[in-house]
Short mmCIF file of C-alpha atoms (C1' of nucleotides) in Angstrom, two decimals:
data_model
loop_
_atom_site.label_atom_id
_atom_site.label_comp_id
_atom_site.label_asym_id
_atom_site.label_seq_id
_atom_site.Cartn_x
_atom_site.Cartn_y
_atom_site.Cartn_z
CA UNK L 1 132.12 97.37 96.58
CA UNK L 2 132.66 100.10 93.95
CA UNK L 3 131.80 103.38 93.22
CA UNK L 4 129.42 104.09 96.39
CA UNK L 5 131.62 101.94 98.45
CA UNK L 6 133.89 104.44 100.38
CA UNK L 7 134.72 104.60 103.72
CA UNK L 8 132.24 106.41 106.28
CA UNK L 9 132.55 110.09 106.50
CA UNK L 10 132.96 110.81 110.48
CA UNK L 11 132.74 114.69 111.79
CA UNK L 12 135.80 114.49 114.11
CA UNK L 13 136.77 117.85 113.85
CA UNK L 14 133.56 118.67 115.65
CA UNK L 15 134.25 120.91 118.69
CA UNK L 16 132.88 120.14 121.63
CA UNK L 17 133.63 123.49 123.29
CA UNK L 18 132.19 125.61 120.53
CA UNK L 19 129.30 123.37 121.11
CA UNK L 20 128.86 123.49 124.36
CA UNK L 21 128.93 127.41 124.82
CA UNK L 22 125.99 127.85 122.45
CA UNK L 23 123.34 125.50 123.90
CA UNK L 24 122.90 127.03 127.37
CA UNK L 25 120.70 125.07 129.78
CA UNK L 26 119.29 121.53 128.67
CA UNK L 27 122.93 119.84 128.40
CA UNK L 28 124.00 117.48 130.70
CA UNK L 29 126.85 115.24 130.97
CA UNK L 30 125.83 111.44 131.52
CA UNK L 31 127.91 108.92 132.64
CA UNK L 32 127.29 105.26 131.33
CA UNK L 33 128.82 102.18 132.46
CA UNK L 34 129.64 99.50 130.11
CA UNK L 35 126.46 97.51 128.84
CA UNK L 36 124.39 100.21 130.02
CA UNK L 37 121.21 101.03 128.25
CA UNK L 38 120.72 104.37 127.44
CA UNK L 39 117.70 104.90 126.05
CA UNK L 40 115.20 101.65 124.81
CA UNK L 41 113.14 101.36 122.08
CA UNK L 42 109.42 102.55 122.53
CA UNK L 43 110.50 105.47 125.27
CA UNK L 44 109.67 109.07 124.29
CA UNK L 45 112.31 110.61 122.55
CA UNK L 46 113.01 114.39 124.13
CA UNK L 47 116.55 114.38 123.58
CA UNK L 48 119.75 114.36 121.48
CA UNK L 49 122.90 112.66 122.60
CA UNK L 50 126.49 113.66 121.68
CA UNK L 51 129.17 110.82 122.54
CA UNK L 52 131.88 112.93 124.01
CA UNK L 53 133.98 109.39 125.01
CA UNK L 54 133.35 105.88 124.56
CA UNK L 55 131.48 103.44 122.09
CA UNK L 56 127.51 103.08 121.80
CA UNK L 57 125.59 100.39 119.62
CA UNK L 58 122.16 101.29 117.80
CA UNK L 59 119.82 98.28 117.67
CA UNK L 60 116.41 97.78 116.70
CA UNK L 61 114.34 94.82 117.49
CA UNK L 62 111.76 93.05 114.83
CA UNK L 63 108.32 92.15 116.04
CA UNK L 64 108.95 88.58 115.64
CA UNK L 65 112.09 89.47 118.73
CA UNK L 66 115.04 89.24 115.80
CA UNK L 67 117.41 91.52 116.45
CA UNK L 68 119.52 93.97 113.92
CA UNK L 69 122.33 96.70 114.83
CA UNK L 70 122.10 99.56 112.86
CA UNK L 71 125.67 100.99 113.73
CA UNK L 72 128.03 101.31 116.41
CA UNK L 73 128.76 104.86 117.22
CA UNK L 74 131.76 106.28 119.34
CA UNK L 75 133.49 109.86 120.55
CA UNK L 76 132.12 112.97 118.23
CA UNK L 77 129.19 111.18 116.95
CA UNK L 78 125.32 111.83 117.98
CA UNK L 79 122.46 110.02 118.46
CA UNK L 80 118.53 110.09 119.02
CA UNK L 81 118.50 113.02 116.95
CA UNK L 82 115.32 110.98 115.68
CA UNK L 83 113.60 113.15 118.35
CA UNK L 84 114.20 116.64 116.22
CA UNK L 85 112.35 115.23 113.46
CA UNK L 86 109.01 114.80 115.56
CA UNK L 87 109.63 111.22 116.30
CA UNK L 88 107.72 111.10 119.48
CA UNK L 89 108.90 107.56 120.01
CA UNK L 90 112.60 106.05 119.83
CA UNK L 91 112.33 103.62 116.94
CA UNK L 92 116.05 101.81 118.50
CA UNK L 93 117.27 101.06 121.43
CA UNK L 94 121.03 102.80 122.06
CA UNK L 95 123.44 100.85 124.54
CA UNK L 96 126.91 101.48 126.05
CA UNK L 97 129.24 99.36 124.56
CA UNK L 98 132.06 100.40 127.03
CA UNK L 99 132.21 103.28 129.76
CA UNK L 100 131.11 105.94 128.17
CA UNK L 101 130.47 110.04 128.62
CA UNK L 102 127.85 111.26 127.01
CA UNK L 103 126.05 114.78 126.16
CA UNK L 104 122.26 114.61 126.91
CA UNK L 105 121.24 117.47 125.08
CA UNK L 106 116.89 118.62 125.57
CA UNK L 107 115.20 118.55 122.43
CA UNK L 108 114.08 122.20 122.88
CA UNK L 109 117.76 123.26 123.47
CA UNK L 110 118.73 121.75 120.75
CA UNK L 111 116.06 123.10 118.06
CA UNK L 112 116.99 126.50 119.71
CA UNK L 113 120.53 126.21 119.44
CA UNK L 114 120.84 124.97 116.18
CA UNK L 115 118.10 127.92 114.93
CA UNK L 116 120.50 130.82 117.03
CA UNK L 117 123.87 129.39 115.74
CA UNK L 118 124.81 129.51 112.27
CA UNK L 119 128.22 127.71 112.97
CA UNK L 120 126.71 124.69 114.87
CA UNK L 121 124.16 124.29 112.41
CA UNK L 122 126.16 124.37 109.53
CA UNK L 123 128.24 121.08 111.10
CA UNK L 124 124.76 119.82 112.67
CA UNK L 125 123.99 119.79 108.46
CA UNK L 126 127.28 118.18 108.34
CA UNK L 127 127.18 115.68 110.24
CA UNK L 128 123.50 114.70 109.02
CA UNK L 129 124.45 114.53 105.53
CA UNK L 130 127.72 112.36 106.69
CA UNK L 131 125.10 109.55 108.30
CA UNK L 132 123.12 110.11 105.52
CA UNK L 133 126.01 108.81 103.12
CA UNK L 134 126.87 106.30 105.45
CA UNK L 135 123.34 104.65 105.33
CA UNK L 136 123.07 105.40 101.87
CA UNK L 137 126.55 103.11 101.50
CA UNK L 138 124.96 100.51 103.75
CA UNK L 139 121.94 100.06 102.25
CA UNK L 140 123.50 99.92 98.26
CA UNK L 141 125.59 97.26 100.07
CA UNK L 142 122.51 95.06 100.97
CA UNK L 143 120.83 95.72 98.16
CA UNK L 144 124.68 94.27 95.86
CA UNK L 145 126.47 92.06 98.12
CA UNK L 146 126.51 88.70 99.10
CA UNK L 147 126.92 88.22 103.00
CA UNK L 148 130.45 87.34 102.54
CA UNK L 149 131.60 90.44 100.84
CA UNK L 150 128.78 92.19 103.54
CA UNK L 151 131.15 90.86 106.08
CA UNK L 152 134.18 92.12 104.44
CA UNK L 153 133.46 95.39 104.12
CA UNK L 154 132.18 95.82 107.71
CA UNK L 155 135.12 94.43 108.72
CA UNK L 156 137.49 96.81 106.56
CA UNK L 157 135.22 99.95 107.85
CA UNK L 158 135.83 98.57 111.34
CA UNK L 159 139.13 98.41 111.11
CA UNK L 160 139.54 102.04 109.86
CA UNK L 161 137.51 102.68 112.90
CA UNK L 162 138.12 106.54 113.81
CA UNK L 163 141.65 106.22 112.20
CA UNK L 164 143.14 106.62 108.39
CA UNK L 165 145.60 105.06 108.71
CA UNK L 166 147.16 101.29 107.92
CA UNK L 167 145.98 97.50 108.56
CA UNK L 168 144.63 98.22 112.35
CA UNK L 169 143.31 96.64 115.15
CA UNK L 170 139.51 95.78 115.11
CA UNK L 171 137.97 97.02 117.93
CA UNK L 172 138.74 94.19 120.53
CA UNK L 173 135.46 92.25 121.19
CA UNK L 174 133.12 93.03 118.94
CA UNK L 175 131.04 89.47 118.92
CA UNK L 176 130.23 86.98 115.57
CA UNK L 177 126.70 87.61 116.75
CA UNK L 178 127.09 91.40 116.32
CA UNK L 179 129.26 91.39 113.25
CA UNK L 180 125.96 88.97 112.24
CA UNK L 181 123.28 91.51 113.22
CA UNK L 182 124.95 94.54 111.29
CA UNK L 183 124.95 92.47 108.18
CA UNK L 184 121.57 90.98 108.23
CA UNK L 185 123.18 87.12 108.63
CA UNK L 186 123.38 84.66 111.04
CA UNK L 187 126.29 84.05 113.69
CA UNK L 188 127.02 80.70 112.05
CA UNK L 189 127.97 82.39 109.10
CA UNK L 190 129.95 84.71 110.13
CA UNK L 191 131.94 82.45 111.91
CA UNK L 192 132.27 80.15 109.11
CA UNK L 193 133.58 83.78 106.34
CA UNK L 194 135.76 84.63 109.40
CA UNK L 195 137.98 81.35 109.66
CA UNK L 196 137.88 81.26 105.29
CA UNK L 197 139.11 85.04 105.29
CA UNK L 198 141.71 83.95 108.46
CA UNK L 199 143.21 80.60 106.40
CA UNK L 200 143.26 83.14 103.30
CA UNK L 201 145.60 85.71 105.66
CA UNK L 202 143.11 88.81 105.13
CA UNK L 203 142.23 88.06 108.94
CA UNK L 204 144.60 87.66 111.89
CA UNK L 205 143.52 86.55 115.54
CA UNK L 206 146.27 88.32 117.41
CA UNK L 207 146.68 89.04 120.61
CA UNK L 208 145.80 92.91 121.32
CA UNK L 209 141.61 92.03 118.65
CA UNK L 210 141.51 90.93 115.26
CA UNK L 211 144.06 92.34 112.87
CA UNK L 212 142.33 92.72 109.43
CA UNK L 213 144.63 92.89 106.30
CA UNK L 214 143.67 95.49 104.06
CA UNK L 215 143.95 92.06 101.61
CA UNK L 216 140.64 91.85 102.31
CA UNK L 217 140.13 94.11 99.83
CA UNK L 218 140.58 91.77 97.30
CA UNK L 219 137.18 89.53 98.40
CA UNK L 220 135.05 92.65 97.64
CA UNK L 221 136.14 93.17 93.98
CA UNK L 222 135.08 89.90 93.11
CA UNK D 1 107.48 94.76 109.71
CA UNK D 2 106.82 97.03 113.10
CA UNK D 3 108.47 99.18 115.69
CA UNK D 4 110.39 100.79 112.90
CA UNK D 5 108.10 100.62 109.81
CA UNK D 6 106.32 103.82 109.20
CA UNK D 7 105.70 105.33 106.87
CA UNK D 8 108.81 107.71 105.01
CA UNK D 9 108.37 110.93 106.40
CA UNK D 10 108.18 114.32 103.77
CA UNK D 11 108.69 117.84 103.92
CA UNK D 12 105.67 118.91 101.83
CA UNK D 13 104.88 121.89 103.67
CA UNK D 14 108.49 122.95 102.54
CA UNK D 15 107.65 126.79 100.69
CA UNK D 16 109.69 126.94 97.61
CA UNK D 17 108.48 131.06 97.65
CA UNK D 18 110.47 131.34 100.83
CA UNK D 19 113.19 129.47 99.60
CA UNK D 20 113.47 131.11 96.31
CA UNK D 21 113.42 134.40 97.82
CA UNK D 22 116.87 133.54 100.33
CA UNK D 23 118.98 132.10 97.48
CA UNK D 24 120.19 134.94 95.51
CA UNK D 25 121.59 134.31 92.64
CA UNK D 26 123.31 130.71 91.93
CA UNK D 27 119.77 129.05 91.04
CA UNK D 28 118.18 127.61 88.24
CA UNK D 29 114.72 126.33 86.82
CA UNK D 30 115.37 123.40 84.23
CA UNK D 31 112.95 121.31 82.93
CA UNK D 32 113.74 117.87 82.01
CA UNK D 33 111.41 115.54 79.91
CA UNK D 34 110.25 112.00 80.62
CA UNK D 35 113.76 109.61 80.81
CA UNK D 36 116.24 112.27 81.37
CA UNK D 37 119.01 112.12 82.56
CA UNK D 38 119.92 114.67 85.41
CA UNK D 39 123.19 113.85 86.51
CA UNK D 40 125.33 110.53 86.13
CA UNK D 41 127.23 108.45 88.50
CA UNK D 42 130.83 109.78 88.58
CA UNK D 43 129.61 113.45 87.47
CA UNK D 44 131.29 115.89 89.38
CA UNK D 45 128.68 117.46 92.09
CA UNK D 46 128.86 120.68 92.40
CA UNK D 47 124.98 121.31 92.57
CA UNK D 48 121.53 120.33 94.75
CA UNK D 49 117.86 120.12 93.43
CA UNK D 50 114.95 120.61 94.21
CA UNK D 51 111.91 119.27 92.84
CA UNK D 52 108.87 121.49 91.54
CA UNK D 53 107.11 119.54 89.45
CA UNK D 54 107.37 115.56 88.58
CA UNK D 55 109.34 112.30 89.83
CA UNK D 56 112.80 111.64 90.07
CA UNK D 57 114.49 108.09 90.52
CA UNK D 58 117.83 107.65 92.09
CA UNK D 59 119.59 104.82 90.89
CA UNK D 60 123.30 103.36 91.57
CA UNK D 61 125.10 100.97 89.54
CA UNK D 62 127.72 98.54 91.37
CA UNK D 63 131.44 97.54 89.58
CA UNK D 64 129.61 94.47 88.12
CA UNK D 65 126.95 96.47 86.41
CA UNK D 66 123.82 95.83 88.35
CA UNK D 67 121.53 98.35 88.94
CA UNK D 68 119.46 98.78 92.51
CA UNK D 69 116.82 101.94 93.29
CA UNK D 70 117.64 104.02 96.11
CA UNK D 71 114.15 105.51 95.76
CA UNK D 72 111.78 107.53 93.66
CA UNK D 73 111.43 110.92 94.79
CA UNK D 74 109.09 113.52 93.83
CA UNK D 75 107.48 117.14 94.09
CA UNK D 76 108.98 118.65 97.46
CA UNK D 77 112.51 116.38 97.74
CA UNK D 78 116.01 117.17 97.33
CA UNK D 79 118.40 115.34 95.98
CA UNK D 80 121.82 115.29 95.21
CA UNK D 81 122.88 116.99 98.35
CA UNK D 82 125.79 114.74 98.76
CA UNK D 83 127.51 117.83 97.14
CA UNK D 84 127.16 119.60 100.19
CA UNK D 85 128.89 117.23 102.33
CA UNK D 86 132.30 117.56 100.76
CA UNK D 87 131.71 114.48 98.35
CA UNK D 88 133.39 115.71 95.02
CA UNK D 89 131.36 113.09 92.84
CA UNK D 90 128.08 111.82 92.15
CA UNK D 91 127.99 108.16 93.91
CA UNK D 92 124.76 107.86 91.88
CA UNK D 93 122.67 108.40 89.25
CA UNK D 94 119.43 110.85 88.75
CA UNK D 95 116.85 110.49 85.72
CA UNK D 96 113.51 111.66 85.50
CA UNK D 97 110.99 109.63 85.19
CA UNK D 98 108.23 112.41 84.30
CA UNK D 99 108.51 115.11 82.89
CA UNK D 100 110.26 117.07 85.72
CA UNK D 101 110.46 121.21 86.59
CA UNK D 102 113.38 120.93 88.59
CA UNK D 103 115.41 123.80 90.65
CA UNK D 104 118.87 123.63 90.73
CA UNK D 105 120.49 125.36 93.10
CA UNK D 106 124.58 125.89 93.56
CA UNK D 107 126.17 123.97 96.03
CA UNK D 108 128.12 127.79 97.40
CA UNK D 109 124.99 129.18 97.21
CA UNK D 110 123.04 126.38 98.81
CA UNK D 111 125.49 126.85 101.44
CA UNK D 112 125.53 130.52 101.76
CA UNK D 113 121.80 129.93 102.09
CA UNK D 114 121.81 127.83 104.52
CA UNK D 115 124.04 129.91 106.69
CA UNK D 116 122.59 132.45 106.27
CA UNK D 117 118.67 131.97 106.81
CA UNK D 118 117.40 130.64 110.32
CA UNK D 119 114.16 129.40 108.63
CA UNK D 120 115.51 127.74 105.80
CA UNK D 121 118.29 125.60 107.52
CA UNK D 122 115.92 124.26 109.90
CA UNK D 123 113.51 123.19 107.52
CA UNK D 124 116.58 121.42 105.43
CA UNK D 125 117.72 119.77 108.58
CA UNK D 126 114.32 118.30 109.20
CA UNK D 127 114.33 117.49 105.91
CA UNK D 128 117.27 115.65 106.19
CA UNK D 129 116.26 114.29 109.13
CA UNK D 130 113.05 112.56 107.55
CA UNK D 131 115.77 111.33 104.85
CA UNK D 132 117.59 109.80 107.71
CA UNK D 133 114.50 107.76 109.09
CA UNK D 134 113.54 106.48 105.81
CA UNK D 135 117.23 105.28 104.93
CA UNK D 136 117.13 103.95 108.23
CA UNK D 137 113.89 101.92 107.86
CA UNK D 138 115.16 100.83 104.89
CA UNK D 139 118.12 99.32 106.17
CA UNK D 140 116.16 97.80 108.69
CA UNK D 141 113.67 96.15 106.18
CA UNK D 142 116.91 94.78 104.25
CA UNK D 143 118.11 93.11 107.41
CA UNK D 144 115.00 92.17 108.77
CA UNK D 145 112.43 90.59 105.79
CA UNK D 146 112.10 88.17 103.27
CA UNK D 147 112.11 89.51 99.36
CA UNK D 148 108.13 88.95 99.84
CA UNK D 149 107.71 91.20 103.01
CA UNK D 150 110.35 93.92 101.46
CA UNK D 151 107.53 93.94 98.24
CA UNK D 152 104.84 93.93 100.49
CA UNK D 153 106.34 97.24 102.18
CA UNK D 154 107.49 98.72 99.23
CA UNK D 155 103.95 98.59 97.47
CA UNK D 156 102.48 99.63 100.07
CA UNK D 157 104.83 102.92 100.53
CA UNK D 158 103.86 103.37 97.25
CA UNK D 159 100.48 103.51 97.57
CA UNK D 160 100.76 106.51 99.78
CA UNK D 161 102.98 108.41 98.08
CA UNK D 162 102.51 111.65 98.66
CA UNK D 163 98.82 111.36 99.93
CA UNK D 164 97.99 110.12 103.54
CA UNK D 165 94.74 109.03 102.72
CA UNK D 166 92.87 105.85 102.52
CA UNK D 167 93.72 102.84 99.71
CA UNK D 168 95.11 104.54 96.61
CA UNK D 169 96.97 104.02 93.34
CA UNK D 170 99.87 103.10 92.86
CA UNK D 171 102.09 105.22 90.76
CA UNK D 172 100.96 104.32 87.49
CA UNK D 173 104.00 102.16 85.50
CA UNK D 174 106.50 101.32 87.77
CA UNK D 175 108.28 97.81 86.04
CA UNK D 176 108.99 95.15 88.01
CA UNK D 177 112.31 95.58 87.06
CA UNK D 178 112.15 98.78 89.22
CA UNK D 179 110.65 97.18 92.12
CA UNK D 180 113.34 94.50 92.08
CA UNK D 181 115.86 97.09 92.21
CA UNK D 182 114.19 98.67 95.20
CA UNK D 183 113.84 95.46 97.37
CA UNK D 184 117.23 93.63 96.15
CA UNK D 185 115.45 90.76 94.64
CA UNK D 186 115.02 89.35 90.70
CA UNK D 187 112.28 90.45 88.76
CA UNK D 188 111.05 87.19 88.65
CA UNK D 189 110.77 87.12 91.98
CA UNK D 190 108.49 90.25 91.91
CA UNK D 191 106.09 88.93 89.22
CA UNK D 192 105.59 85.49 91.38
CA UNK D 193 104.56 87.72 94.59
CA UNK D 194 102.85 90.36 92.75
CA UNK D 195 100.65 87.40 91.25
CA UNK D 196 100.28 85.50 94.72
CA UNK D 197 99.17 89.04 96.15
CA UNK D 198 96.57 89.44 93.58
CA UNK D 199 95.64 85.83 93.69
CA UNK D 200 94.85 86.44 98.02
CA UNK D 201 92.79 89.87 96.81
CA UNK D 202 95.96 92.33 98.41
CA UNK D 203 96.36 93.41 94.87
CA UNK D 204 94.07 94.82 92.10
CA UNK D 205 95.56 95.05 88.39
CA UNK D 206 93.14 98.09 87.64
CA UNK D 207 92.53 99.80 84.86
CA UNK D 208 94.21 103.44 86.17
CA UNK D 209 96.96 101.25 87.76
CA UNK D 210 97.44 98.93 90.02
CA UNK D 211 95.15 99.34 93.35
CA UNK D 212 97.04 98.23 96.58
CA UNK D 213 94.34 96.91 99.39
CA UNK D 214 95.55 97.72 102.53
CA UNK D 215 95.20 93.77 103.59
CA UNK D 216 98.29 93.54 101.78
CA UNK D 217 99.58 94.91 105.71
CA UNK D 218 98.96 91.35 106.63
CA UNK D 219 101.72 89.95 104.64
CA UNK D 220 104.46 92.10 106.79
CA UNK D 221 102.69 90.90 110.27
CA UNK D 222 103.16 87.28 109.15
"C1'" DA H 1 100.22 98.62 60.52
"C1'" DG H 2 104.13 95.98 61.65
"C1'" DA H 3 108.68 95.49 63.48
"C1'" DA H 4 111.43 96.24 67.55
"C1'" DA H 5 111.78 97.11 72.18
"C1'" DT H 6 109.92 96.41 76.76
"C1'" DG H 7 107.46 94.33 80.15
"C1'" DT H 8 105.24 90.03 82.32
"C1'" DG H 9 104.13 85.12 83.81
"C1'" DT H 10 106.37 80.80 84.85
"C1'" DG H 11 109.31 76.94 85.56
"C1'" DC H 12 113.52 74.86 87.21
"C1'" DG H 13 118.30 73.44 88.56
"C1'" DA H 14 122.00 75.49 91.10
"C1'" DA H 15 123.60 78.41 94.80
"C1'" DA H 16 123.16 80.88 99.03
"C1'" DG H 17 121.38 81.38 103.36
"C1'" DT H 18 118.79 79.73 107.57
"C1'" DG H 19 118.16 77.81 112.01
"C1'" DA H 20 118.95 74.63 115.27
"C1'" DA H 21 122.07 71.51 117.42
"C1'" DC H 22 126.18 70.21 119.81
"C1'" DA H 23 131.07 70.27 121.24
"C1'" DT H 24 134.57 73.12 122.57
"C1'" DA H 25 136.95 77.48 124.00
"C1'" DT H 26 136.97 81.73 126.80
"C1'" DT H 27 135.43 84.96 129.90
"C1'" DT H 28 133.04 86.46 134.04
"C1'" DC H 29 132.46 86.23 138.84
"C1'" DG H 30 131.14 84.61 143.47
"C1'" DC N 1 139.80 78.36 141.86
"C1'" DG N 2 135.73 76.34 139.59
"C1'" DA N 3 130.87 76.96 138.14
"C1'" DA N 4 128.03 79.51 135.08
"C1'" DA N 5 127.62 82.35 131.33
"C1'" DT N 6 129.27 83.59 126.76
"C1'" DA N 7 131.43 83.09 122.59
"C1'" DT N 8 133.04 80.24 118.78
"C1'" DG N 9 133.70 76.31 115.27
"C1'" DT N 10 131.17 73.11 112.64
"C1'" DT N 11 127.70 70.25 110.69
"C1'" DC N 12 123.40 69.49 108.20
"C1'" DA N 13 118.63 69.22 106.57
"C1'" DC N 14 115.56 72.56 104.93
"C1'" DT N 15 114.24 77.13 102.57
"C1'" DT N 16 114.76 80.88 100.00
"C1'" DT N 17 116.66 83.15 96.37
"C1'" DC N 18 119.16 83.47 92.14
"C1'" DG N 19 119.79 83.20 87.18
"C1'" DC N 20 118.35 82.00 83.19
"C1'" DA N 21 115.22 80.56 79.79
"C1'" DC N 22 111.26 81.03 76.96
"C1'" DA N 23 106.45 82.24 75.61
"C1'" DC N 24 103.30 85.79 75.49
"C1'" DA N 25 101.58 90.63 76.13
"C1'" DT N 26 102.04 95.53 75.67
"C1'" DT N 27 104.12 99.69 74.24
"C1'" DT N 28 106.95 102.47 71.20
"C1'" DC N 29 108.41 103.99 66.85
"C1'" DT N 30 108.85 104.41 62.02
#
DNA sequence: AGAAATGTGTGCGAAAGTGAACATATTTCG
DNA sequence: CGAAATATGTTCACTTTCGCACACATTTCT
C-alpha cells in the first residue's frame, strides 16, 4: 500500500464498565454460540451491539445471492450502530464467528446515553471516526490494488489482529472463501496467491493457523 | 446493485448558526477559489472543515502515483476529520473544485466543542454515521459490480446530489478522468460506457450538462 | 486569434480475473 | 469409526479490464 495504507485503528482501551454505568435500562448481555446469526439482513434495526468477547463477521448479500464480508469484528468493537443513523432496516447480516458475549444495547438507550454522557460520546466519536479510517483504507485499497496485493494486506492486518506486536498467528480458520469475500475475489484465487506467497516463505501453514511473515510486506510495495 | 445501495445519506439540516455560536474561538472562514488546494497528502492535520459554500473533492494518491476519488463533497460536509481521531497526517488530499467558503475549525477546539455541546455532538455523530453508510456502500459496490454497474451507480448518485427530487443534472464538468478515479476503472473505460449509456437513451449529453434518465437504474438490476 | 493544455471517442493486444469443474484433504458428527 | 459435509489445490476456456496509442474536440491563456 502506501501512504493511506496503515494498520486499522481499534478502540481497545474502551471501558466497558464506564460504559455500562451510564446507559441504564435497554442493555442486555447476549450470549451467542458459534455460527450463530445475530441479526440478518432486512430485520429492523432497534439496536446497537458492543462485542464484549468473541469474534463476529459483517456480510452483505448482492441481489444476484453473491456474497461479500465487510469485516470481521471481535472484543471492544460495535456493531449495527447503522440503526442510530435512522436506518430502519439492517443493510448486513452480523454472525458469530465463535462463542461470543455480546452487549445488546436499545437504540433509544443508546441516543440517550450518548446525548447525557460527554465521556462515552467523546469515544462513541472515537470509535466512529476509527471505522471510518478503516473503510476509508479499504476502499483506497480496491480502488489501487490488484487482488494479490488485496490479499496481502488482509492477511498482514489479520495477523496484527488485536495485537502490535511481531509475525503472529492468523486467526485459526478463517476460510479461502472468506479471505475471498473480504477482497472482492474468488476462492480459487485466493488459494492459488496463498500457496505462491507460502513457496515464497511470507506464508507458513503451521500447526497452531497460518503464520504470516511480516515478508509479506515486500508483495505490497511492488 | 440492492439491499445496500441507497442513496449516500447527508446532514443538510446541519445549522452552521448553532454551530458557530458553540465553537469559541479556534475557527476560521477562508475562501478558496476554483482548483485550490486545501490541504495535501502528508500535511500535518491539525484542523476540520466545514463547508459553507461550494464543492470539495477528496483525492488520495498511492506509492506508484495513481490517483483515485474518495468523493466530492459539498455545502453541509466535513472533511478532514481524520484529525480528530489521533491521525497526525493528512492520508489524503483536499482541493476545491469551486470556488469554496469554507470553515475551518481547530481540531482542540472541535474537540472542546464537541464535549462540550449535547446538540452539536449528536448531530456530528450522525453525521459521521451517514459517512459510515456511504463508505460502506461503497465498499460494497467495489466488491460487488462490474466497472459498468460501479458508473451506472456513480452517475446516478450524482444526479441527486444534494436534491432528492426527480431526474436532474449532473454536476456540470466532472472529467471522465474523475469518474474513473471514483469507480477504479480507466478513463477509457468510462467514455465506452458513457457512450453505450447514451446510445440505450440512459444518458443525455445536454446542453446545461449531462441529464441522467433514471432508466439508467436498469443497468445495476442487470 | 492561435497555441497549448485538457478532455473525449475508439481500437487493440496483453494481462488479470472469473466461474465452473474435479480430485483430494480435513473436519464434523451420528 | 466411517459417511457426509467442508475446505483446499489446480486446471482451463471465457470475459473483463488494463494500458496505451492516436485523432479529434473543447477549453484556457496569452
Amino acid at each position: 500500500m502506501g501512504p493511506p495504507a496503515k494498520l486499522r485503528p481499534k478502540i481497545r482501551d474502551f471501558d466497558p464498565k464506564k460504559f455500562l454505568a451510564t446507559i441504564g435500562e435497554g442493555r442486555k448481555v447476549l450470549s451467542f454460540p458459534k455460527k450463530q446469526t445475530v441479526f440478518s439482513q432486512g430485520d429492523a434495526a432497534d439496536a446497537v451491539f458492543y462485542i464484549q468477547q468473541g469474534k463476529v463477521k459483517l456480510m452483505v448479500v448482492s441481489n444476484d445471492r453473491k456474497e461479500a464480508t465487510l469485516g470481521i469484528l471481535s472484543t471492544g468493537d460495535f456493531f449495527g450502530e447503522g440503526s442510530l443513523a435512522g436506518q430502519a432496516l439492517r443493510m448486513g447480516s452480523a454472525t458469530a464467528m465463535t462463542d461470543c458475549e455480546l452487549l445488546r444495547i436499545d437504540k433509544k438507550a443508546m441516543m440517550l446515553a450518548l446525548h447525557r454522557e460527554h465521556t462515552f460520546s467523546d469515544l462513541f466519536v472515537a470509535y466512529l471516526r476509527a471505522r471510518n479510517i478503516r473503510y476509508e483504507e479499504d476502499l483506497v485499497d480496491q480502488l489501487f490494488n490488484s487482488s494479490e496485493k488485496r490479499l496481502a494486506r488482509l492477511l498482514l492486518l489479520l495477523a496484527h489482529f488485536g495485537k502490535e506486536s511481531e509475525p503472529e498467528t492468523v486467526i485459526p480458520k478463517i476460510s479461502q472463501e472468506t479471505l475471498a469475500e473480504m477482497i472482492g475475489t474468488t476462492r480459487s484465487r485466493v488459494s492459488f496467491f496463498m500457496n505462491r506467497f507460502r513457496k515464497l516463505g511470507f506464508l507458513d501453514y503451521g500447526e497452531s493457523g497460518l503464520q504470516v511473515s511480516s515478508l509479506l510486506n515486500v508483495v505490497l510495495h511492488d
